[in-house]
């Protein structure tokens, strides 16, 4: 709260967003009080008028599900925008928005592997798989070198023009 107040005083609370991680248990972060703490923090952050809360939800394969009761309680105590992230597909993203639990859904790995992700989702095009292998290797490799759908398609068509499978 001290940090948020200090930053808000400098640039305005409406330009401040806070990321919180409910139900994330790795690296010794399993805390029995985390949900109550987040709800209390959200109440104070709402009173300060911060622009958004961004929930970093657990994103590994058998991650615990965020219960709907938490999403409803968060909406009740926080009046700004709510963004969620963590293994969302377009169907789950639409569901949390339609139910009013979130205003926006963020995509991480799918966006890295598919720089034209909105275009692909809007046109129901297949998504390229994400390769975590090159991450944190000290270069841009694996971050900014995935092709768009049109570029990948053009490359395939070009290679088949040349008789290359
Ligand atoms: C390469 C990479 C770096 C990330 N760095 C951060 C970070 O510094 N801070 C953070 O809160 N989350 C970080 N994340 C987590 C993402 O913001 C996001 O919560 C996570 O990827 C789950 O969303 P996804 O399933 O759509 O990828 C990172 C994710 C990736 C793939």
PDB file of C-alpha atoms and ligand atoms in Angstrom, residues 19 56-57 59 85-88 106-110 112 130 135-136 143, ligand 1:
ATOM      1  CA  UNK A  19      -0.645  -7.542 -10.172  1.00  0.00           C
ATOM      2  CA  UNK A  56      -1.730 -13.833 -12.321  1.00  0.00           C
ATOM      3  CA  UNK A  57      -3.504 -17.146 -11.974  1.00  0.00           C
ATOM      4  CA  UNK A  59      -0.635 -21.548 -15.022  1.00  0.00           C
ATOM      5  CA  UNK A  85      -4.095 -14.264 -17.054  1.00  0.00           C
ATOM      6  CA  UNK A  86      -3.064 -17.879 -16.783  1.00  0.00           C
ATOM      7  CA  UNK A  87      -3.630 -20.641 -19.325  1.00  0.00           C
ATOM      8  CA  UNK A  88      -6.690 -19.041 -20.879  1.00  0.00           C
ATOM      9  CA  UNK A 106      -4.306 -11.386 -21.004  1.00  0.00           C
ATOM     10  CA  UNK A 107      -2.490 -14.038 -23.006  1.00  0.00           C
ATOM     11  CA  UNK A 108       1.202 -14.665 -22.355  1.00  0.00           C
ATOM     12  CA  UNK A 109       2.789 -17.692 -23.987  1.00  0.00           C
ATOM     13  CA  UNK A 110       0.212 -17.936 -26.769  1.00  0.00           C
ATOM     14  CA  UNK A 112       4.690 -14.930 -27.816  1.00  0.00           C
ATOM     15  CA  UNK A 130       5.034 -22.318 -27.670  1.00  0.00           C
ATOM     16  CA  UNK A 135      13.671 -18.645 -22.918  1.00  0.00           C
ATOM     17  CA  UNK A 136      15.994 -16.745 -20.620  1.00  0.00           C
ATOM     18  CA  UNK A 143      10.559 -14.128 -27.918  1.00  0.00           C
TER      19      UNK A 143
HETATM   20  C1  LIG B   1       8.883 -15.504 -20.739  1.00  0.00           C
HETATM   21  C2  LIG B   1       7.912 -15.128 -19.663  1.00  0.00           C
HETATM   22  C3  LIG B   1       8.255 -14.167 -18.718  1.00  0.00           C
HETATM   23  C4  LIG B   1       7.363 -13.796 -17.722  1.00  0.00           C
HETATM   24  N1  LIG B   1       7.708 -12.840 -16.814  1.00  0.00           N
HETATM   25  C5  LIG B   1       6.845 -12.457 -15.865  1.00  0.00           C
HETATM   26  C6  LIG B   1       7.185 -11.429 -14.931  1.00  0.00           C
HETATM   27  O1  LIG B   1       8.283 -10.881 -14.960  1.00  0.00           O
HETATM   28  N2  LIG B   1       6.274 -11.095 -13.983  1.00  0.00           N
HETATM   29  C7  LIG B   1       5.048 -11.692 -13.923  1.00  0.00           C
HETATM   30  O2  LIG B   1       4.233 -11.330 -13.057  1.00  0.00           O
HETATM   31  N3  LIG B   1       4.689 -12.659 -14.791  1.00  0.00           N
HETATM   32  C8  LIG B   1       5.551 -13.048 -15.754  1.00  0.00           C
HETATM   33  N4  LIG B   1       5.194 -14.046 -16.629  1.00  0.00           N
HETATM   34  C9  LIG B   1       3.880 -14.706 -16.475  1.00  0.00           C
HETATM   35  C10 LIG B   1       2.890 -14.134 -17.482  1.00  0.00           C
HETATM   36  O3  LIG B   1       2.663 -12.768 -17.255  1.00  0.00           O
HETATM   37  C11 LIG B   1       1.552 -14.860 -17.407  1.00  0.00           C
HETATM   38  O4  LIG B   1       0.956 -14.663 -16.148  1.00  0.00           O
HETATM   39  C12 LIG B   1       1.740 -16.349 -17.634  1.00  0.00           C
HETATM   40  O5  LIG B   1       2.514 -16.573 -18.801  1.00  0.00           O
HETATM   41  C13 LIG B   1       0.393 -17.062 -17.743  1.00  0.00           C
HETATM   42  O6  LIG B   1      -0.285 -16.666 -18.880  1.00  0.00           O
HETATM   43  P1  LIG B   1      -0.308 -17.658 -20.165  1.00  0.00           P
HETATM   44  O7  LIG B   1      -0.794 -18.987 -19.679  1.00  0.00           O
HETATM   45  O8  LIG B   1      -1.259 -16.981 -21.121  1.00  0.00           O
HETATM   46  O9  LIG B   1       1.098 -17.730 -20.680  1.00  0.00           O
HETATM   47  C14 LIG B   1       6.088 -14.419 -17.643  1.00  0.00           C
HETATM   48  C15 LIG B   1       5.740 -15.397 -18.592  1.00  0.00           C
HETATM   49  C16 LIG B   1       6.643 -15.765 -19.582  1.00  0.00           C
HETATM   50  C17 LIG B   1       6.235 -16.832 -20.579  1.00  0.00           C
END
